[in-house]
Tab-separated table of C-alpha atoms and ligand atoms in Angstrom:
chain	number	residue	atom	x	y	z
A	816	MET	CA	9.404	144.118	190.945
A	817	LYS	CA	7.032	141.224	191.839
A	818	ALA	CA	4.105	143.812	193.564
A	819	LEU	CA	4.703	145.946	190.562
A	820	ALA	CA	3.478	143.103	188.044
A	821	LYS	CA	0.870	142.247	190.759
A	822	LYS	CA	-0.744	145.976	190.297
A	823	ALA	CA	0.277	145.729	186.641
A	824	LEU	CA	-1.698	142.592	186.192
A	825	GLY	CA	-4.704	144.242	188.137
A	826	ALA	CA	-5.425	146.993	185.659
A	827	LYS	CA	-8.222	148.319	184.339
A	828	GLU	CA	-9.981	146.159	181.623
A	829	GLN	CA	-8.651	147.653	177.588
A	830	ASN	CA	-10.954	150.339	175.902
A	831	SER	CA	-11.707	148.369	172.665
A	832	GLU	CA	-11.417	151.838	170.872
A	833	LEU	CA	-7.871	151.906	171.728
A	834	PRO	CA	-5.097	149.958	170.025
A	835	ALA	CA	-4.287	146.633	171.241
A	836	ASN	CA	-2.479	146.654	174.747
A	837	ILE	CA	-2.990	150.007	175.187
A	838	LEU	CA	-4.917	150.664	178.496
A	839	ALA	CA	-7.885	152.959	179.284
A	840	LYS	CA	-5.766	154.759	182.295
A	841	PRO	CA	-2.002	154.132	182.377
A	842	ILE	CA	-0.771	152.897	185.754
A	843	VAL	CA	0.916	155.063	188.180
A	844	ILE	CA	4.047	153.434	189.816
A	845	SER	CA	4.819	155.861	192.777
A	846	ARG	CA	8.310	156.706	193.714
A	847	ASP	CA	8.082	153.935	196.538
A	848	GLN	CA	7.135	151.177	194.516
A	849	HIS	CA	9.540	151.049	191.412
A	850	PRO	CA	13.664	151.218	191.980
A	851	ILE	CA	14.831	154.199	189.607
A	852	SER	CA	16.298	156.928	191.339
A	853	ARG	CA	17.329	160.149	190.449
A	854	LYS	CA	21.115	159.149	190.754
A	855	ASP	CA	20.450	156.557	188.241
A	856	ILE	CA	19.787	159.128	185.839
A	857	ALA	CA	22.849	161.360	183.995
A	858	GLU	CA	22.992	164.429	185.008
A	859	PRO	CA	22.117	166.510	181.615
A	860	ALA	CA	19.108	164.314	181.670
A	861	LEU	CA	18.004	165.498	185.105
A	862	LYS	CA	18.923	169.350	184.511
A	863	VAL	CA	17.033	169.654	181.025
A	864	LEU	CA	13.476	167.579	182.835
A	865	TYR	CA	14.140	170.047	186.254
A	866	ARG	CA	14.159	173.567	183.313
A	867	LEU	CA	10.965	172.446	181.828
A	868	HIS	CA	9.607	171.152	184.657
A	869	ASN	CA	10.314	174.811	186.368
A	870	ALA	CA	9.081	176.668	183.648
A	871	GLY	CA	6.040	174.546	183.985
A	872	TYR	CA	6.138	172.057	181.257
A	873	GLU	CA	5.456	168.795	181.627
A	874	ALA	CA	8.313	166.630	181.375
A	875	TYR	CA	9.203	162.554	181.836
A	876	LEU	CA	12.003	160.214	180.735
A	877	VAL	CA	10.345	158.295	178.142
A	878	GLY	CA	11.332	155.229	176.240
A	879	GLY	CA	14.179	152.461	176.147
A	880	CYS	CA	16.087	154.399	179.125
A	881	VAL	CA	13.104	153.906	181.848
A	882	ARG	CA	12.943	150.070	180.493
A	883	ASP	CA	16.453	149.556	180.705
A	884	LEU	CA	16.843	150.781	184.700
A	885	LEU	CA	13.752	148.987	185.565
A	886	LEU	CA	15.896	146.037	184.247
A	887	GLY	CA	19.128	147.143	185.819
A	888	LEU	CA	20.688	147.865	182.695
A	889	LYS	CA	22.758	151.202	181.873
A	890	PRO	CA	20.809	153.165	179.419
A	891	LYS	CA	22.606	153.932	176.291
A	892	ASP	CA	20.465	157.230	176.209
A	893	PHE	CA	18.035	159.483	177.912
A	894	ASP	CA	15.202	160.811	176.032
A	895	VAL	CA	12.849	163.124	177.091
A	896	ALA	CA	9.352	163.972	176.352
A	897	THR	CA	7.444	166.991	177.047
A	898	ASN	CA	4.215	168.924	176.049
A	899	ALA	CA	6.298	171.894	175.319
A	900	SER	CA	6.791	172.545	171.580
A	901	PRO	CA	10.431	172.083	169.879
A	902	GLU	CA	10.182	176.171	169.882
A	903	GLN	CA	9.163	176.608	173.584
A	904	VAL	CA	12.134	174.426	174.225
A	905	HIS	CA	14.215	176.174	172.132
A	906	LYS	CA	13.751	179.501	173.919
A	907	LEU	CA	14.640	177.699	177.440
A	908	PHE	CA	17.899	176.322	176.583
A	909	ARG	CA	20.591	177.958	175.126
A	910	ASN	CA	22.898	174.808	173.823
A	911	CYS	CA	19.929	173.729	171.569
A	912	ARG	CA	19.479	173.142	168.117
A	913	LEU	CA	15.901	171.831	166.244
A	914	VAL	CA	16.761	168.739	164.228
A	915	GLY	CA	14.534	166.785	162.091
A	916	ARG	CA	12.315	167.273	159.388
A	917	ARG	CA	9.780	165.005	159.274
A	918	PHE	CA	9.371	165.270	163.353
A	919	ARG	CA	10.918	168.225	164.440
A	920	LEU	CA	12.624	167.407	167.976
A	921	ALA	CA	15.169	169.528	170.063
A	922	HIS	CA	18.571	168.196	170.672
A	923	ILE	CA	19.934	169.669	173.655
A	924	MET	CA	24.053	169.687	173.364
A	925	PHE	CA	26.242	168.868	176.538
A	926	GLY	CA	29.946	168.984	175.299
A	927	ARG	CA	29.525	165.585	173.711
A	928	GLU	CA	26.447	164.298	175.181
A	929	VAL	CA	22.606	164.964	173.798
A	930	ILE	CA	19.639	164.777	175.245
A	931	GLU	CA	17.001	164.653	172.750
A	932	VAL	CA	13.641	166.218	173.883
A	933	ALA	CA	10.539	165.351	171.984
A	934	THR	CA	7.054	167.032	172.023
A	935	PHE	CA	4.167	164.705	172.762
A	936	ARG	CA	2.773	163.156	169.292
A	937	GLY	CA	-0.409	163.125	168.160
A	938	HIS	CA	-2.895	160.980	166.451
A	939	HIS	CA	-4.212	162.440	162.592
A	940	ASP	CA	-7.755	162.035	163.872
A	941	ASP	CA	-8.727	165.853	162.683
A	942	GLU	CA	-7.678	164.611	158.991
A	943	THR	CA	-9.797	162.956	156.367
A	944	GLU	CA	-9.189	159.779	155.221
A	945	GLU	CA	-7.239	161.208	151.885
A	946	GLN	CA	-5.052	163.465	153.918
A	947	LYS	CA	-3.766	160.332	155.931
A	948	HIS	CA	-3.492	158.475	152.900
A	949	ALA	CA	-0.923	161.176	151.261
A	950	LYS	CA	0.790	160.468	153.874
A	951	ARG	CA	1.246	157.003	153.253
A	952	ASP	CA	3.149	155.758	150.675
A	953	ALA	CA	2.483	152.487	148.291
A	954	GLN	CA	3.245	150.093	151.016
A	955	GLY	CA	1.652	152.000	154.120
A	956	MET	CA	4.726	153.919	155.344
A	957	LEU	CA	4.216	157.141	157.104
A	958	VAL	CA	6.114	159.510	155.593
A	959	ARG	CA	4.963	162.750	157.266
A	960	ASP	CA	4.279	163.115	160.742
A	961	ASN	CA	4.592	166.392	162.693
A	962	VAL	CA	1.457	166.457	164.637
A	963	TYR	CA	1.935	167.327	168.520
A	964	GLY	CA	-0.443	165.452	170.874
A	965	THR	CA	-1.385	164.314	174.296
A	966	ILE	CA	1.058	161.700	176.739
A	967	GLU	CA	-1.827	159.175	175.624
A	968	GLU	CA	-1.750	159.689	172.227
A	969	ASP	CA	2.284	159.536	172.321
A	970	ALA	CA	1.999	156.590	174.175
A	971	GLN	CA	-0.115	155.000	171.515
A	972	ARG	CA	2.720	155.700	168.613
A	973	ARG	CA	5.747	154.089	170.456
A	974	ASP	CA	6.507	150.294	169.367
A	975	PHE	CA	6.687	148.144	171.540
A	976	THR	CA	4.704	147.925	175.384
A	977	VAL	CA	8.192	148.040	177.230
A	978	ASN	CA	9.040	151.139	174.922
A	979	ALA	CA	5.696	152.938	176.368
A	980	LEU	CA	7.114	153.770	180.031
A	981	TYR	CA	7.287	157.705	181.207
A	982	TYR	CA	9.014	158.440	184.236
A	983	ASN	CA	7.559	161.525	185.851
A	984	ILE	CA	9.683	164.675	186.753
A	985	ALA	CA	7.196	165.981	189.191
A	986	ASP	CA	6.511	163.182	191.176
A	987	PHE	CA	8.833	160.560	190.521
A	988	ALA	CA	6.459	158.384	189.465
A	989	ILE	CA	6.370	155.763	186.513
A	990	TYR	CA	3.872	155.987	184.659
A	991	ASP	CA	2.363	152.695	182.370
A	992	PHE	CA	0.896	153.076	179.262
A	993	ALA	CA	0.768	149.418	177.713
A	994	ASN	CA	1.457	147.140	180.743
A	995	GLY	CA	5.063	147.753	179.873
A	996	VAL	CA	5.937	146.773	183.682
A	997	ARG	CA	4.437	143.394	183.357
A	998	ASP	CA	5.838	142.647	180.103
A	999	ILE	CA	9.200	143.379	181.338
A	1000	GLU	CA	8.937	140.926	184.663
A	1001	THR	CA	7.519	138.596	182.254
A	1002	GLY	CA	9.930	138.884	179.680
A	1003	VAL	CA	7.355	139.260	176.865
A	1004	LEU	CA	7.831	141.710	173.530
A	1005	ARG	CA	4.313	142.762	172.616
A	1006	MET	CA	3.565	145.304	170.067
A	1007	ILE	CA	1.541	148.294	170.707
A	1008	GLY	CA	-1.324	147.948	168.427
A	1009	ASP	CA	-1.358	145.724	165.528
A	1010	ALA	CA	2.327	144.329	164.736
A	1011	GLU	CA	1.067	143.641	161.040
A	1012	THR	CA	0.099	147.223	160.801
A	1013	ARG	CA	3.068	148.806	162.491
A	1014	TYR	CA	5.669	146.862	160.540
A	1015	ARG	CA	4.009	148.483	157.630
A	1016	GLU	CA	3.861	152.125	158.786
A	1017	ASP	CA	7.425	151.202	159.665
A	1018	PRO	CA	9.474	148.414	159.081
A	1019	VAL	CA	12.677	148.987	160.838
A	1020	ARG	CA	10.396	147.931	164.123
A	1021	MET	CA	11.158	144.717	162.627
A	1022	LEU	CA	14.753	145.121	163.145
A	1023	ARG	CA	13.725	146.446	166.817
A	1024	ALA	CA	11.988	143.639	167.811
A	1025	ILE	CA	15.018	141.263	167.266
A	1026	ARG	CA	16.936	143.980	168.740
A	1027	PHE	CA	15.262	144.081	171.883
A	1028	ALA	CA	14.577	140.124	172.249
A	1029	THR	CA	18.351	139.617	172.035
A	1030	LYS	CA	19.301	142.832	174.257
A	1031	LEU	CA	16.519	142.424	176.746
A	1032	SER	CA	16.389	138.463	176.591
A	1033	MET	CA	12.624	138.748	176.202
A	1034	ARG	CA	10.705	136.388	173.709
A	1035	MET	CA	9.019	137.900	171.068
A	1036	ASP	CA	4.935	137.536	171.576
A	1037	ASP	CA	3.775	135.254	168.505
A	1038	SER	CA	1.662	138.378	167.054
A	1039	VAL	CA	5.226	140.185	167.020
A	1040	ALA	CA	7.149	137.089	165.379
A	1041	GLN	CA	4.745	135.582	163.191
A	1042	PRO	CA	4.352	138.217	160.708
A	1043	ILE	CA	7.711	139.478	159.942
A	1044	LYS	CA	9.050	136.883	157.522
A	1045	GLU	CA	6.125	137.506	155.254
A	1046	HIS	CA	7.175	141.555	155.527
A	1047	ALA	CA	10.916	141.228	155.900
A	1048	ALA	CA	10.960	142.569	151.997
A	1049	LEU	CA	9.736	145.803	153.441
A	1050	LEU	CA	13.272	146.635	154.448
A	1051	GLN	CA	13.949	147.354	150.874
A	1052	ASN	CA	11.644	150.628	151.121
A	1053	ILE	CA	14.295	152.037	153.870
A	1054	PRO	CA	16.949	154.390	153.202
A	1055	PRO	CA	19.896	152.649	153.213
A	1056	ALA	CA	21.486	155.305	155.807
A	1057	ARG	CA	18.851	154.619	158.602
A	1058	LEU	CA	19.689	150.598	157.768
A	1059	PHE	CA	23.563	151.374	158.239
A	1060	GLU	CA	22.470	152.902	161.925
A	1061	GLU	CA	20.168	150.207	162.840
A	1062	CYS	CA	23.219	147.811	161.266
A	1063	LEU	CA	25.649	149.283	164.481
A	1064	LYS	CA	23.106	148.857	167.003
A	1065	LEU	CA	22.223	145.394	165.758
A	1066	PHE	CA	26.255	144.417	165.521
A	1067	THR	CA	28.286	146.506	167.639
A	1068	ALA	CA	26.346	146.406	171.099
A	1069	GLY	CA	27.499	143.279	172.107
A	1070	LYS	CA	24.835	140.667	171.005
A	1071	ALA	CA	25.958	140.602	167.335
A	1072	LEU	CA	25.974	136.970	166.999
A	1073	ALA	CA	22.420	135.952	168.513
A	1074	ASN	CA	21.205	138.999	166.538
A	1075	PHE	CA	22.677	137.507	163.084
A	1076	GLU	CA	21.024	134.469	163.988
A	1077	MET	CA	17.612	135.401	164.656
A	1078	LEU	CA	17.618	137.821	161.481
A	1079	SER	CA	18.567	134.930	159.453
A	1080	ASP	CA	16.219	132.885	160.436
A	1081	TYR	CA	13.546	135.770	160.458
A	1082	HIS	CA	15.102	136.413	156.294
A	1083	LEU	CA	15.790	139.876	157.575
A	1084	PHE	CA	19.635	139.599	157.353
A	1085	GLN	CA	19.346	138.178	153.670
A	1086	GLN	CA	17.559	141.787	152.867
A	1087	LEU	CA	20.529	143.967	154.635
A	1088	PHE	CA	23.417	141.733	152.903
A	1089	PRO	CA	21.625	140.535	149.916
A	1090	LEU	CA	25.268	139.492	148.611
A	1091	LEU	CA	25.588	136.951	151.870
A	1092	LYS	CA	22.381	135.297	151.311
A	1093	SER	CA	24.024	132.228	149.638
A	1094	TYR	CA	26.451	131.586	152.425
A	1095	LEU	CA	23.541	131.493	155.047
A	1096	GLN	CA	22.628	128.157	153.009
A	1097	ALA	CA	26.030	126.238	153.545
A	1098	PRO	CA	26.774	127.111	157.167
A	1099	ASP	CA	29.044	123.807	157.262
A	1100	GLU	CA	31.531	126.127	154.584
A	1101	ALA	CA	34.318	128.165	155.061
A	1102	PRO	CA	31.915	131.917	153.657
A	1103	TYR	CA	29.222	130.908	156.780
A	1104	GLN	CA	31.975	130.250	159.252
A	1105	MET	CA	33.726	133.383	158.692
A	1106	ILE	CA	30.354	135.554	158.877
A	1107	ARG	CA	29.165	133.833	161.790
A	1108	GLN	CA	33.073	134.208	163.339
A	1109	THR	CA	33.096	138.037	162.831
A	1110	PHE	CA	30.242	138.193	164.893
A	1111	ALA	CA	31.531	136.302	167.525
A	1112	ASP	CA	34.892	138.028	168.009
A	1113	THR	CA	33.086	141.212	168.023
A	1114	ASP	CA	30.886	139.988	170.931
A	1115	SER	CA	33.835	138.784	172.913
A	1116	ARG	CA	36.334	141.947	171.961
A	1117	ILE	CA	33.255	143.997	173.673
A	1118	GLN	CA	33.205	141.786	176.618
A	1119	GLN	CA	36.842	142.441	177.044
A	1120	GLY	CA	36.146	145.857	176.457
A	1121	LEU	CA	38.441	146.554	173.484
A	1122	SER	CA	37.569	148.217	170.833
A	1123	ILE	CA	35.909	147.477	167.440
A	1124	THR	CA	35.356	149.095	163.920
A	1125	PRO	CA	32.339	148.928	161.467
A	1126	ALA	CA	35.395	149.169	158.878
A	1127	TYR	CA	36.711	145.587	160.130
A	1128	LEU	CA	33.123	144.242	160.199
A	1129	PHE	CA	31.922	144.901	157.116
A	1130	ALA	CA	35.712	144.363	155.478
A	1131	ALA	CA	34.814	140.461	157.080
A	1132	LEU	CA	31.238	140.289	156.155
A	1133	LEU	CA	31.608	140.969	152.199
A	1134	TRP	CA	35.531	139.352	152.466
A	1135	TRP	CA	33.268	136.018	150.402
A	1136	PRO	CA	32.028	138.170	147.878
A	1137	LEU	CA	34.674	140.026	146.955
A	1138	GLN	CA	35.961	136.756	146.631
A	1139	ALA	CA	33.804	135.234	144.464
A	1140	ARG	CA	33.935	139.093	142.373
A	1141	MET	CA	37.547	138.771	142.086
A	1142	GLU	CA	37.792	135.289	140.500
A	1143	GLN	CA	35.059	136.253	138.438
A	1144	LEU	CA	36.892	139.087	136.954
A	1145	MET	CA	40.498	137.269	136.791
A	1146	PHE	CA	38.872	134.233	134.943
A	1147	GLU	CA	36.645	136.018	132.342
A	1148	SER	CA	39.201	139.088	132.046
A	1149	GLY	CA	42.061	137.737	132.854
A	1150	LEU	CA	43.037	140.656	135.495
A	1151	PRO	CA	45.922	140.215	138.090
A	1152	PRO	CA	44.810	140.045	141.168
A	1153	ILE	CA	46.005	143.072	142.541
A	1154	ASP	CA	43.596	144.726	139.562
A	1155	ALA	CA	40.978	142.488	139.884
A	1156	MET	CA	40.505	143.458	143.937
A	1157	ASN	CA	40.392	146.952	142.853
A	1158	ILE	CA	37.822	146.350	140.079
A	1159	ALA	CA	35.735	143.725	142.541
A	1160	ALA	CA	35.789	146.050	145.587
A	1161	ALA	CA	34.307	148.788	144.198
A	1162	ASP	CA	31.521	146.267	142.454
A	1163	VAL	CA	30.718	144.808	146.006
A	1164	TRP	CA	30.612	147.817	147.749
A	1165	GLY	CA	28.495	149.537	145.018
A	1166	ARG	CA	25.639	146.686	145.287
A	1167	GLN	CA	26.147	146.895	149.454
A	1168	VAL	CA	25.424	150.266	149.579
A	1169	GLN	CA	22.057	149.795	147.817
A	1170	THR	CA	20.826	148.428	150.961
A	1171	VAL	CA	22.658	149.111	153.798
A	1172	SER	CA	25.156	152.251	153.084
A	1173	VAL	CA	28.242	152.133	154.745
A	1174	PRO	CA	29.942	155.633	154.987
A	1175	LYS	CA	33.381	156.109	153.371
A	1176	ARG	CA	34.984	156.678	156.384
A	1177	PHE	CA	34.740	152.831	156.727
A	1178	THR	CA	34.605	151.515	153.611
A	1179	ILE	CA	38.526	153.441	152.308
A	1180	PRO	CA	40.281	151.535	156.042
A	1181	ALA	CA	37.772	148.068	155.155
A	1182	ARG	CA	39.464	148.373	151.607
A	1183	GLU	CA	42.750	148.833	153.190
A	1184	ILE	CA	42.474	145.577	155.144
A	1185	TRP	CA	41.898	143.871	151.784
A	1186	GLN	CA	44.407	145.505	149.970
A	1187	MET	CA	46.755	144.236	152.740
A	1188	GLN	CA	45.935	140.840	152.904
A	1189	GLN	CA	47.377	140.729	149.186
A	1190	ARG	CA	50.543	142.338	150.571
A	1191	PHE	CA	51.102	140.098	153.346
A	1192	GLU	CA	51.256	137.261	151.187
A	1193	ARG	CA	54.084	139.039	148.732
A	1194	ALA	CA	55.590	141.036	151.380
A	1195	LYS	CA	59.810	140.765	150.911
A	1196	GLY	CA	62.721	142.503	153.302
A	1197	LYS	CA	61.633	146.600	153.206
A	1198	ARG	CA	58.005	145.810	152.721
A	1199	VAL	CA	57.533	144.061	155.401
A	1200	GLN	CA	58.450	146.836	158.272
A	1201	THR	CA	56.902	149.134	155.749
A	1202	LEU	CA	53.503	146.720	156.760
A	1203	LEU	CA	54.135	146.589	160.196
A	1204	GLY	CA	54.239	150.242	160.510
A	1205	HIS	CA	50.866	150.177	158.304
A	1206	PRO	CA	48.500	152.119	160.028
A	1207	ARG	CA	46.056	149.211	159.449
A	1208	PHE	CA	48.401	146.440	160.310
A	1209	ARG	CA	46.503	145.233	163.543
A	1210	ALA	CA	43.072	145.024	161.827
A	1211	ALA	CA	44.856	143.515	159.084
A	1212	TYR	CA	46.653	140.870	160.558
A	1213	ASP	CA	43.381	140.002	163.237
A	1214	PHE	CA	41.567	139.912	159.551
A	1215	LEU	CA	44.306	137.164	158.380
A	1216	LEU	CA	43.984	134.691	161.682
A	1217	LEU	CA	40.174	134.977	161.439
A	1218	ARG	CA	40.715	133.568	157.516
A	1219	ALA	CA	42.876	131.280	158.869
A	1220	ALA	CA	40.792	129.804	161.478
A	1221	THR	CA	37.443	129.895	159.250
A	1222	ALA	CA	39.263	128.483	155.854
A	1223	THR	CA	38.911	125.283	154.091
A	1224	PRO	CA	41.482	122.724	155.034
A	1225	LEU	CA	43.016	123.331	151.971
A	1226	GLU	CA	43.752	126.858	152.181
A	1227	ARG	CA	44.310	126.919	156.308
A	1228	LYS	CA	47.476	125.111	155.783
A	1229	GLN	CA	48.761	128.456	153.579
A	1230	LEU	CA	46.846	131.014	155.868
A	1231	THR	CA	48.406	129.356	159.157
A	1232	ALA	CA	51.955	129.400	158.035
A	1233	GLN	CA	51.325	133.038	156.433
A	1234	ALA	CA	49.810	134.192	159.625
A	1235	GLU	CA	52.716	132.778	161.658
A	1236	PHE	CA	55.482	134.687	160.002
A	1237	TRP	CA	53.686	138.208	160.589
A	1238	THR	CA	53.070	136.874	164.456
A	1239	GLU	CA	56.751	136.681	164.508
A	1240	GLN	CA	57.697	139.524	162.712
A	1241	GLN	CA	55.843	141.569	165.062
A	1242	LYS	CA	57.735	139.816	167.952
A	1243	GLY	CA	61.295	139.949	166.288
A	1244	HIS	CA	62.980	142.570	164.643
A	1245	SER	CA	63.862	140.255	161.319
A	1246	PRO	CA	63.128	141.466	158.291
A	1247	SER	CA	63.492	138.281	156.297
A	1248	SER	CA	60.637	136.965	153.917
A	1249	PRO	CA	58.336	134.819	154.051
A	1250	ALA	CA	59.338	131.310	154.268
A	1251	ALA	CA	55.998	130.162	152.845
A	1252	HIS	CA	55.609	132.483	150.214
A	1253	ASP	CA	58.135	131.936	147.683
A	1254	ASN	CA	56.336	132.779	144.906
A	1255	ALA	CA	56.769	136.593	145.899
A	1256	ALA	CA	56.526	138.496	142.864
A	1257	PRO	CA	57.511	142.129	143.082
A	1258	ALA	CA	54.385	143.966	145.003
A	1259	ARG	CA	53.279	146.554	143.056
A	1260	LYS	CA	53.207	150.047	144.344
A	1261	LYS	CA	50.285	150.685	145.923
A	1262	ARG	CA	48.401	154.506	146.747
A	1263	GLY	CA	48.297	155.128	150.471
A	1264	ARG	CA	45.075	155.951	150.273
A	1265	ARG	CA	45.598	157.431	154.479
A	1266	GLY	CA	48.532	158.572	156.234
A	1267	GLY	CA	50.409	157.827	153.039
A	1268	ARG	CA	53.155	155.002	152.474
A	1269	ARG	CA	55.279	154.991	155.403
A	1270	ARG	CA	58.418	153.105	154.757
A	1271	GLY	CA	59.649	151.909	158.566
A	1272	GLY	CA	58.703	155.009	159.738
A	1273	PRO	CA	56.853	155.750	163.169
A	1274	ARG	CA	53.576	153.826	163.621
A	1275	LYS	CA	50.574	156.341	162.839
A	1276	LYS	CA	47.560	156.313	165.156
A	1277	PRO	CA	44.748	154.729	162.880
A	1278	SER	CA	42.548	157.969	161.838
A	1279	GLY	CA	39.413	155.474	161.996
A	1280	ASP	CA	36.249	156.095	164.271
A	1281	THR	CA	36.886	153.650	166.817
A	1282	PRO	CA	39.985	152.014	165.825
A	1283	LYS	CA	40.415	148.488	166.267
A	1284	SER	CA	43.199	147.231	169.063
T	1410	ATP	P1	18.173	151.916	172.194
T	1410	ATP	O1	17.982	153.284	173.164
T	1410	ATP	O2	18.579	150.638	173.792
T	1410	ATP	O3	18.683	150.775	171.479
T	1410	ATP	P2	15.435	152.636	173.058
T	1410	ATP	O4	13.812	151.762	172.650
T	1410	ATP	O5	15.571	153.868	173.621
T	1410	ATP	O6	16.133	151.617	172.593
T	1410	ATP	P3	15.672	154.580	170.321
T	1410	ATP	O7	16.004	154.218	169.404
T	1410	ATP	O8	16.125	155.471	171.351
T	1410	ATP	O9	15.276	153.004	171.157
T	1410	ATP	O10	13.828	155.190	170.503
T	1410	ATP	C1	13.501	155.806	171.893
T	1410	ATP	C2	12.083	155.471	171.963
T	1410	ATP	O11	11.330	156.521	170.929
T	1410	ATP	C3	11.506	154.052	172.463
T	1410	ATP	O12	11.860	153.053	173.444
T	1410	ATP	C4	10.181	153.821	171.289
T	1410	ATP	O13	9.523	154.756	172.558
T	1410	ATP	C5	10.187	154.929	170.377
T	1410	ATP	N1	10.476	154.586	169.093
T	1410	ATP	C6	11.981	154.730	168.547
T	1410	ATP	N2	11.677	154.205	167.032
T	1410	ATP	C7	10.459	153.846	167.054
T	1410	ATP	C8	9.868	153.394	165.886
T	1410	ATP	N3	10.606	152.901	164.806
T	1410	ATP	N4	8.480	152.830	165.945
T	1410	ATP	C9	7.796	153.481	167.111
T	1410	ATP	N5	8.248	153.904	168.210
T	1410	ATP	C10	9.491	154.428	168.287
T	1411	MG	MG1	17.928	154.908	173.249
């Protein structure tokens, strides 16, 4: 794309009234000068683009999908921008739902695939300063945002220059409003407008900056990187459910380790996981090693095409805070380990969901993975078979391996022996007790949360969203 870069670099001078990086006129890159072909675009997205176009509306692919196609990556989703209002879009498609309170969007459903169609967003130029002010909270965050506008205005509201690229179905050209193509080619992540202001408007952009830097192998421009540490605490204003969605994007897309390291460097990880903050200071110790290894393993499973589940990921991240709380409960109140774990688990989740709220469908299996660690220690006789048949066995066994691999030298021997026992049990049929566990107190009967307690019955498929193994 050398030719494109030259063209972009030679683009018009900026108009001083426009936000930094926004061009007075877009650079138009015609079909013969860029590599994006209609073959690269998912069928449902093409259908939406053509239906809008044939009805006389403007229709563009926009954002990450255009950026990813230019980089030769497979887009995760295809987003469409149009001058048709959501109601006009709704009239054109039977399979359409209007969603969103803050900003109305049309979702066009094609089986499990959803194409999001957004009407160009505008400025609030016609408003008084008070009206503008009323829509921002004390930290400067936008709380309402529903004015439609032109494509130029729409481009200005996007976050990074590489995300302000539009592929026009009318002429198959790319419209570049912010020198995004140049930035793709030179590998620099730049913000549209003033980065600090844009972070204040929406602090999630700090997480997005890191995610795009690692995903796209781009360098954050100094102006993008520099304000992050100082503004990291603004993430406290973001609803925990939104931060959970961002965490999934950060940690389940193959760049978990790189994101973890960069997020920690920029003090963002500490905001998402305050319970882990103290461990980050001690990179040679077991808790840090476990966090790091969890992310490394997640990436390597994705690389190998194996499934992953947020339940396992969160179980691993919160294991050491759980241990700390359990020890405190056992020491202060003399609680037995099983009871201590139940109470500690409730405490740890209670604190975690204040920043990143993990849905119950993941916290429940995560707790089971934890409880199985205790059951692994004690299982004897028939209980061994029961555990082997448990829907969470595989994840819990992997978790035991992870604990053994990252344990302190003192604990490593015992955990390795346990892990070996369970490795053997999966191969053989001997239901004998673990040699390393002569302390085997009779395991308490525990309530099976899902699928009930199954004694040697047939193995049930895990019921999580993306079962591990
Ligand atoms: P990916 O799909 O790989 O996560 P993306 O850039 O497509 O990356 P989306 O969250 O799908 O990210 O958003 C689509 C587009 O919407 C972005 O490319 C960007 O133009 C715009 N956008 C999304 N979130 C924001 C935000 N917080 N602030 C400004 N613009 C945003
Ligand atoms: Mg996207």
